[in-house]
CSV table of C-alpha atoms and ligand atoms in Angstrom, one decimal:
chain,number,residue,atom,x,y,z
A,2,MET,CA,-9.6,21.1,-17.8
A,3,ASP,CA,-7.1,23.7,-17.0
A,4,LYS,CA,-6.5,23.1,-13.4
A,5,ILE,CA,-5.8,20.1,-11.8
A,6,GLY,CA,-5.6,19.0,-8.3
A,7,ILE,CA,-3.6,16.8,-6.7
A,8,PHE,CA,-3.8,14.7,-3.2
A,9,THR,CA,-2.7,11.5,-0.9
A,10,SER,CA,-4.8,10.0,1.4
A,11,GLY,CA,-4.6,6.8,3.6
A,12,GLY,CA,-1.3,5.6,4.7
A,13,ASP,CA,1.6,7.0,3.1
A,14,ALA,CA,3.8,4.5,1.0
A,15,PRO,CA,7.3,4.9,-0.4
A,16,GLY,CA,6.9,6.7,-4.7
A,17,MET,CA,4.1,8.9,-2.9
A,18,ASN,CA,6.1,11.7,-3.9
A,19,ALA,CA,7.2,10.5,-7.3
A,20,CYS,CA,4.2,10.4,-8.1
A,21,ILE,CA,3.0,13.8,-6.8
A,22,ARG,CA,6.2,15.4,-8.8
A,23,ALA,CA,5.2,13.7,-11.9
A,24,ALA,CA,1.8,14.8,-11.8
A,25,VAL,CA,2.7,18.4,-11.4
A,26,ARG,CA,5.0,18.7,-13.8
A,27,THR,CA,2.8,16.4,-16.6
A,28,CYS,CA,0.2,19.3,-15.9
A,29,LEU,CA,3.1,21.7,-16.5
A,30,PHE,CA,4.0,19.9,-19.7
A,31,HIS,CA,0.5,20.0,-20.9
A,32,ASN,CA,-0.2,24.3,-19.5
A,33,ILE,CA,-2.3,23.0,-16.9
A,34,LYS,CA,-2.2,24.4,-14.0
A,35,PRO,CA,-1.9,22.3,-10.9
A,36,TYR,CA,-2.8,22.7,-7.2
A,37,GLY,CA,-1.3,21.1,-4.4
A,38,ILE,CA,-3.9,19.7,-1.7
A,39,SER,CA,-3.0,19.2,1.8
A,40,ARG,CA,-3.6,16.4,4.0
A,41,GLY,CA,-5.6,14.2,2.0
A,42,TYR,CA,-9.7,15.3,2.3
A,43,GLN,CA,-9.3,17.0,5.1
A,44,GLY,CA,-7.3,20.2,3.6
A,45,MET,CA,-9.8,19.9,1.0
A,46,ILE,CA,-12.3,20.9,3.7
A,47,GLU,CA,-9.8,22.8,5.2
A,48,ASN,CA,-9.1,24.8,2.0
A,49,GLU,CA,-5.1,23.7,2.5
A,50,ILE,CA,-5.2,24.4,-1.3
A,51,LYS,CA,-2.5,26.0,-3.0
A,52,PRO,CA,-0.8,25.8,-7.0
A,53,MET,CA,2.6,24.1,-7.2
A,54,ASP,CA,5.1,24.7,-10.2
A,55,SER,CA,7.9,22.5,-11.1
A,56,ARG,CA,10.7,23.5,-8.2
A,57,SER,CA,7.7,23.0,-5.7
A,58,VAL,CA,8.3,19.2,-7.1
A,59,GLY,CA,12.4,19.3,-7.3
A,60,ASN,CA,14.6,16.9,-5.0
A,61,ILE,CA,11.6,14.6,-4.1
A,62,VAL,CA,12.0,11.6,-6.5
A,63,GLN,CA,14.2,10.0,-3.7
A,64,ARG,CA,12.0,10.9,-0.8
A,65,GLY,CA,9.8,8.4,1.5
A,66,GLY,CA,6.3,9.7,2.9
A,67,THR,CA,4.7,12.2,1.1
A,68,ILE,CA,5.2,16.3,0.9
A,69,LEU,CA,1.3,17.6,0.3
A,70,LYS,CA,1.0,14.6,3.8
A,71,SER,CA,-1.7,12.3,4.5
A,72,ALA,CA,-5.0,11.9,6.7
A,73,ARG,CA,-7.6,9.5,7.2
A,74,SER,CA,-10.6,12.0,7.2
A,75,LYS,CA,-13.5,11.0,9.1
A,76,ASP,CA,-15.4,14.8,8.1
A,77,PHE,CA,-15.3,13.6,4.6
A,78,HIS,CA,-17.6,10.4,5.9
A,79,GLU,CA,-20.3,12.9,5.8
A,80,LYS,CA,-22.2,14.7,3.0
A,81,LYS,CA,-21.5,17.9,4.2
A,82,PHE,CA,-18.2,18.2,4.6
A,83,ARG,CA,-17.9,16.7,1.5
A,84,GLU,CA,-20.0,19.6,0.2
A,85,LYS,CA,-17.6,22.2,2.0
A,86,ALA,CA,-14.9,20.5,0.0
A,87,PHE,CA,-16.7,20.6,-3.3
A,88,LYS,CA,-17.2,24.6,-2.7
A,89,ASN,CA,-13.6,25.0,-2.2
A,90,LEU,CA,-12.2,22.8,-5.0
A,91,GLN,CA,-14.7,25.2,-7.4
A,92,GLU,CA,-13.5,28.5,-5.4
A,93,HIS,CA,-10.1,27.9,-7.0
A,94,GLY,CA,-11.4,26.7,-10.2
A,95,ILE,CA,-9.9,22.9,-10.1
A,96,MET,CA,-11.8,21.0,-12.4
A,97,GLY,CA,-10.2,17.2,-12.0
A,98,LEU,CA,-8.2,15.5,-9.2
A,99,VAL,CA,-5.4,13.0,-8.7
A,100,ALA,CA,-6.0,11.1,-5.7
A,101,ILE,CA,-3.3,9.0,-5.0
A,102,GLY,CA,-3.8,6.5,-2.2
A,103,GLY,CA,-5.4,3.2,-1.5
A,104,ASN,CA,-9.4,1.8,-1.0
A,105,GLY,CA,-10.5,4.3,1.3
A,106,THR,CA,-9.3,7.2,-1.0
A,107,PHE,CA,-10.2,5.4,-3.9
A,108,SER,CA,-14.2,5.1,-2.2
A,109,GLY,CA,-14.0,8.4,-0.9
A,110,ALA,CA,-13.0,9.3,-4.8
A,111,SER,CA,-15.9,7.4,-6.2
A,112,ILE,CA,-18.4,8.8,-3.9
A,113,PHE,CA,-17.6,12.3,-4.9
A,114,HIS,CA,-17.4,11.9,-8.2
A,115,GLU,CA,-21.0,10.8,-7.8
A,116,GLU,CA,-22.4,13.7,-5.8
A,117,PHE,CA,-20.7,16.2,-7.7
A,118,GLY,CA,-19.2,15.0,-10.6
A,119,VAL,CA,-16.1,16.0,-10.3
A,120,PRO,CA,-13.3,14.2,-12.3
A,121,VAL,CA,-10.8,11.8,-10.4
A,122,VAL,CA,-8.4,9.6,-11.2
A,123,GLY,CA,-6.6,7.6,-8.5
A,124,ALA,CA,-3.1,6.5,-8.6
A,125,PRO,CA,-2.4,3.5,-6.4
A,126,GLY,CA,-0.5,4.3,-3.3
A,127,THR,CA,-0.6,1.7,-0.5
A,128,ILE,CA,2.6,-0.5,0.9
A,129,ASP,CA,-0.1,-3.3,1.0
A,130,ASN,CA,-1.1,-4.3,-2.8
A,131,ASP,CA,-4.4,-5.2,-2.7
A,132,LEU,CA,-5.6,-2.3,-5.3
A,133,PHE,CA,-7.5,-5.2,-8.4
A,134,GLY,CA,-6.6,-3.1,-11.8
A,135,THR,CA,-2.8,-2.8,-11.5
A,136,ASP,CA,-0.1,-5.5,-10.7
A,137,PHE,CA,1.2,-3.5,-8.3
A,138,THR,CA,0.8,-0.6,-5.8
A,139,ILE,CA,3.1,2.6,-5.1
A,140,GLY,CA,5.3,1.6,-2.1
A,141,PHE,CA,4.7,-2.4,-2.1
A,142,ASP,CA,8.1,-3.3,-3.1
A,143,SER,CA,9.7,-0.6,-0.9
A,144,ALA,CA,8.1,-2.0,1.6
A,145,VAL,CA,8.5,-5.3,1.1
A,146,ASN,CA,12.8,-4.6,0.5
A,147,THR,CA,12.5,-2.9,4.1
A,148,ALA,CA,10.8,-5.7,5.6
A,149,LEU,CA,13.4,-8.4,4.2
A,150,GLU,CA,16.3,-6.2,5.5
A,151,ALA,CA,14.8,-6.6,8.8
A,152,ILE,CA,14.3,-10.3,8.5
A,153,ASP,CA,17.6,-11.1,7.2
A,154,LYS,CA,19.2,-9.4,10.4
A,155,ILE,CA,16.9,-11.1,12.5
A,156,ARG,CA,17.8,-14.4,10.7
A,157,ASP,CA,21.5,-13.8,12.0
A,158,THR,CA,19.7,-13.8,15.8
A,159,ALA,CA,17.7,-16.2,15.1
A,160,SER,CA,20.7,-18.4,13.8
A,161,SER,CA,22.6,-17.6,16.9
A,162,HIS,CA,20.6,-18.7,19.2
A,163,ASP,CA,18.5,-21.3,17.7
A,164,ARG,CA,15.2,-19.8,18.0
A,165,ILE,CA,12.0,-19.4,16.7
A,166,PHE,CA,10.8,-15.9,15.3
A,167,PHE,CA,7.4,-14.7,14.7
A,168,ILE,CA,7.6,-11.8,12.5
A,169,GLU,CA,4.6,-9.6,11.3
A,170,VAL,CA,4.3,-8.1,8.4
A,171,MET,CA,1.7,-5.3,7.6
A,172,GLY,CA,-1.3,-5.5,4.6
A,173,ARG,CA,-4.5,-5.0,6.4
A,174,ASP,CA,-6.4,-7.4,5.0
A,175,SER,CA,-4.4,-8.8,2.2
A,176,GLY,CA,-0.8,-11.4,2.4
A,177,TYR,CA,1.1,-9.6,-0.3
A,178,ILE,CA,3.8,-8.5,2.7
A,179,ALA,CA,4.0,-11.5,3.8
A,180,ILE,CA,4.0,-13.6,0.3
A,181,TYR,CA,7.2,-11.7,-0.6
A,182,THR,CA,8.9,-11.3,2.3
A,183,GLY,CA,8.6,-14.8,3.7
A,184,ILE,CA,9.9,-16.2,0.0
A,185,GLY,CA,12.7,-13.4,-0.4
A,186,GLY,CA,13.6,-14.5,3.9
A,187,GLY,CA,13.5,-17.5,3.3
A,188,ALA,CA,10.7,-18.4,5.8
A,189,GLU,CA,9.7,-21.9,6.9
A,190,LEU,CA,6.1,-20.8,6.8
A,191,ILE,CA,4.0,-17.8,5.4
A,192,LEU,CA,0.7,-16.9,7.1
A,193,VAL,CA,-1.7,-14.9,5.3
A,194,PRO,CA,-5.4,-14.4,5.5
A,195,GLU,CA,-5.8,-15.3,1.7
A,196,THR,CA,-5.1,-19.4,2.9
A,197,LEU,CA,-6.2,-21.2,6.2
A,198,THR,CA,-3.3,-22.5,7.7
A,199,SER,CA,-4.2,-23.5,11.0
A,200,VAL,CA,-1.8,-23.5,14.7
A,201,GLN,CA,-1.0,-26.9,14.7
A,202,GLU,CA,0.1,-27.6,11.3
A,203,VAL,CA,2.6,-24.4,12.1
A,204,ALA,CA,3.3,-26.8,15.3
A,205,ASP,CA,4.4,-29.4,13.0
A,206,THR,CA,5.9,-27.3,10.6
A,207,LEU,CA,9.0,-26.6,13.9
A,208,THR,CA,8.5,-30.0,15.0
A,209,LYS,CA,9.2,-31.6,11.7
A,210,GLY,CA,11.8,-28.9,11.1
A,211,ILE,CA,13.7,-29.8,14.3
A,212,GLU,CA,14.2,-33.4,12.9
A,213,ARG,CA,15.4,-32.4,10.3
A,214,SER,CA,17.9,-30.8,12.5
A,215,LYS,CA,16.7,-27.1,11.6
A,216,ASN,CA,17.8,-24.8,14.4
A,217,SER,CA,15.7,-21.9,13.9
A,218,SER,CA,12.8,-20.6,12.4
A,219,ILE,CA,11.3,-17.8,10.6
A,220,ILE,CA,7.6,-17.3,10.7
A,221,VAL,CA,6.0,-14.4,8.6
A,222,VAL,CA,2.7,-13.8,10.0
A,223,ALA,CA,0.2,-11.1,7.8
A,224,GLU,CA,-1.1,-8.9,10.1
A,225,GLY,CA,-4.7,-9.5,9.2
A,226,ASP,CA,-4.3,-14.0,8.9
A,227,GLU,CA,-7.3,-15.4,10.4
A,228,GLU,CA,-5.4,-17.0,13.2
A,229,GLY,CA,-4.6,-13.5,14.0
A,230,GLY,CA,-1.0,-11.4,14.5
A,231,SER,CA,1.9,-13.3,15.8
A,232,ILE,CA,1.4,-12.6,19.7
A,233,GLU,CA,-1.6,-15.5,19.4
A,234,VAL,CA,-0.6,-17.3,16.7
A,235,SER,CA,3.1,-18.1,18.4
A,236,SER,CA,0.4,-17.6,22.4
A,237,LYS,CA,-1.2,-20.2,20.7
A,238,VAL,CA,1.6,-22.4,19.1
A,239,LYS,CA,3.1,-22.1,22.6
A,240,GLU,CA,0.5,-24.1,24.3
A,241,ILE,CA,0.5,-27.2,21.4
A,242,LEU,CA,4.4,-27.3,22.1
A,243,GLY,CA,5.4,-26.8,25.1
A,244,ASP,CA,8.6,-26.0,25.2
A,245,MET,CA,9.5,-23.3,22.7
A,246,ASP,CA,12.4,-21.1,22.8
A,247,TYR,CA,10.9,-17.6,20.6
A,248,ARG,CA,10.8,-14.4,20.2
A,249,ILE,CA,8.5,-12.0,18.2
A,250,SER,CA,8.7,-9.2,16.0
A,251,ILE,CA,6.5,-6.9,14.6
A,252,LEU,CA,7.8,-4.8,12.1
A,253,GLY,CA,5.1,-1.8,12.1
A,254,HIS,CA,5.6,0.8,10.3
A,255,ILE,CA,9.0,1.4,9.5
A,256,GLN,CA,7.6,-0.7,6.2
A,257,ARG,CA,6.3,2.8,5.5
A,258,GLY,CA,8.7,4.7,5.9
A,259,GLY,CA,12.4,4.9,3.9
A,260,LYS,CA,12.8,6.4,0.1
A,261,PRO,CA,11.6,3.9,-2.8
A,262,THR,CA,13.0,1.3,-4.5
A,263,ALA,CA,14.2,2.4,-8.5
A,264,GLN,CA,11.0,-0.1,-9.7
A,265,ASP,CA,8.9,2.0,-7.0
A,266,ARG,CA,10.2,5.3,-8.4
A,267,MET,CA,9.5,4.0,-12.0
A,268,ILE,CA,5.7,3.0,-11.4
A,269,SER,CA,4.9,5.7,-9.6
A,270,SER,CA,6.2,8.1,-12.2
A,271,ARG,CA,4.2,6.2,-15.1
A,272,MET,CA,1.5,6.7,-13.0
A,273,GLY,CA,1.6,10.1,-12.1
A,274,ILE,CA,1.9,10.7,-15.9
A,275,GLY,CA,-1.0,8.2,-16.8
A,276,ALA,CA,-3.5,10.1,-14.1
A,277,VAL,CA,-2.7,13.1,-15.6
A,278,GLU,CA,-3.6,12.7,-19.1
A,279,GLY,CA,-6.3,9.9,-18.4
A,280,LEU,CA,-8.1,12.9,-16.7
A,281,MET,CA,-7.1,14.9,-20.1
A,282,TYR,CA,-8.5,12.6,-21.8
A,283,GLY,CA,-11.8,11.9,-20.4
A,284,ARG,CA,-11.1,9.1,-18.0
A,285,ASN,CA,-13.4,9.9,-15.1
A,286,SER,CA,-13.8,7.8,-11.4
A,287,HIS,CA,-10.9,5.6,-12.8
A,288,MET,CA,-7.6,4.4,-11.5
A,289,VAL,CA,-4.5,4.2,-13.2
A,290,GLY,CA,-2.6,0.7,-13.2
A,291,ILE,CA,-0.5,-1.1,-14.7
A,292,VAL,CA,-1.0,-4.6,-15.5
A,293,ASN,CA,1.6,-6.9,-17.6
A,294,ASN,CA,4.2,-3.8,-18.0
A,295,ALA,CA,1.4,-2.1,-19.4
A,296,LEU,CA,-1.2,1.5,-18.6
A,297,VAL,CA,-5.0,0.1,-17.9
A,298,TYR,CA,-7.3,2.6,-16.3
A,299,THR,CA,-10.3,0.6,-14.2
A,300,PRO,CA,-13.6,2.2,-12.9
A,301,LEU,CA,-13.1,3.4,-9.3
A,302,ASN,CA,-15.4,1.3,-8.0
A,303,GLU,CA,-14.2,-2.3,-9.5
A,304,ALA,CA,-10.9,-1.6,-8.3
A,305,ILE,CA,-12.2,-0.6,-4.7
A,306,THR,CA,-15.1,-3.9,-4.7
A,307,LYS,CA,-13.4,-6.4,-6.7
A,308,LYS,CA,-10.7,-8.8,-4.3
A,309,LYS,CA,-7.2,-9.1,-5.8
A,310,PRO,CA,-6.8,-12.8,-5.3
A,311,ILE,CA,-2.9,-14.3,-4.9
A,312,HIS,CA,-1.9,-16.2,-7.7
A,313,PRO,CA,-2.1,-19.8,-6.6
A,314,GLU,CA,1.8,-20.1,-7.9
A,315,LEU,CA,2.7,-17.9,-5.2
A,316,LEU,CA,0.8,-19.8,-2.3
A,317,ARG,CA,2.5,-23.3,-2.9
A,318,MET,CA,5.9,-21.7,-3.6
A,319,ASN,CA,6.7,-21.7,0.5
A,320,GLU,CA,5.9,-25.5,0.3
A,321,ILE,CA,9.0,-26.6,-2.2
A,322,LEU,CA,11.2,-24.1,-0.8
A,323,SER,CA,11.1,-24.9,2.4
A,324,ILE,CA,12.0,-28.0,3.1
B,11,F6P,O1,-2.6,0.6,4.5
B,11,F6P,C1,-1.5,0.9,4.6
B,11,F6P,C2,-1.4,0.2,6.1
B,11,F6P,O2,0.0,0.8,6.7
B,11,F6P,C3,-1.5,-1.3,6.4
B,11,F6P,O3,-1.0,-2.0,6.4
B,11,F6P,C4,-1.8,-1.3,8.3
B,11,F6P,O4,-2.8,-2.2,8.6
B,11,F6P,C5,-2.5,0.2,8.2
B,11,F6P,O5,-1.8,1.2,7.3
B,11,F6P,C6,-2.1,1.3,9.2
B,11,F6P,O6,-2.5,2.1,9.1
B,11,F6P,P1,-2.1,3.6,10.5
B,11,F6P,O7,-0.9,4.0,9.6
B,11,F6P,O8,-2.9,4.6,10.6
B,11,F6P,O9,-2.4,2.8,12.1
């Protein structure tokens, strides 16, 4: 393998740049030529493929976003476009791919590998931390810290005005961001898709809080919760409680930006090295991950189909901490 293509795809995540940098430099370290593919699969289809060198990834370890840009390519769902992408890779002589992204990225990579046999190793890059085969994904820790900073600030105003705040965090179908920010931010209740929490329970928690002289409360709602997002949940609770002074704060894409934390820079760099070396040693169609602080490889189709549960111990923590 003397040429490897590197790309980022799907939602960007802080730490993707550190991963690109590590992958490029690992290639160079092993005398492999690294190629950067811009805008994920879309750039692969449109032949936005350029050689990279050590300097092209200088001064990016601390930057959020992705210098290779990202996209959610609709075209790549069609075989004729995947064929085009494969032809482009062949023209450049690229024999392996490092795919940095989440579930959608790996589904595309897995099909691409099945159809054309292109060796691919994925590095889990998504703030959602929803991929099986790794304890943490690139960007999760940074997103949690960004959300926590916001929650701390909201708490100041919530307590000044004796108000209830419903704060919505990202995570798609996963409650990881909500659990970590809720526990770290001292939320009264955390609503996640992994557990059923009725709006009646939310109302009861708020009422009990008032009885215990809690004048302000923070309810963290994962965007994928079965009761809906913060707007739906809060209006259902208001229907039960009637009089309720509350505000909603949807943190949104702020969670995806900003510089990566030390933890994210570390895991991104480890995974970038692991992805390239995985390709070199014949790991085809696998995702590199870190489990119990060791680098592991999981077949891509397991990483995308197996559900990553939230440990029950984490789920019950807030019951204890919020009394
Ligand atoms: O997967 C990352 C993520 O930020 C999710 O948490 C969120 O549901 C989604 O992407 C938002 O995607 P977009 O930026 O395309 O609106």
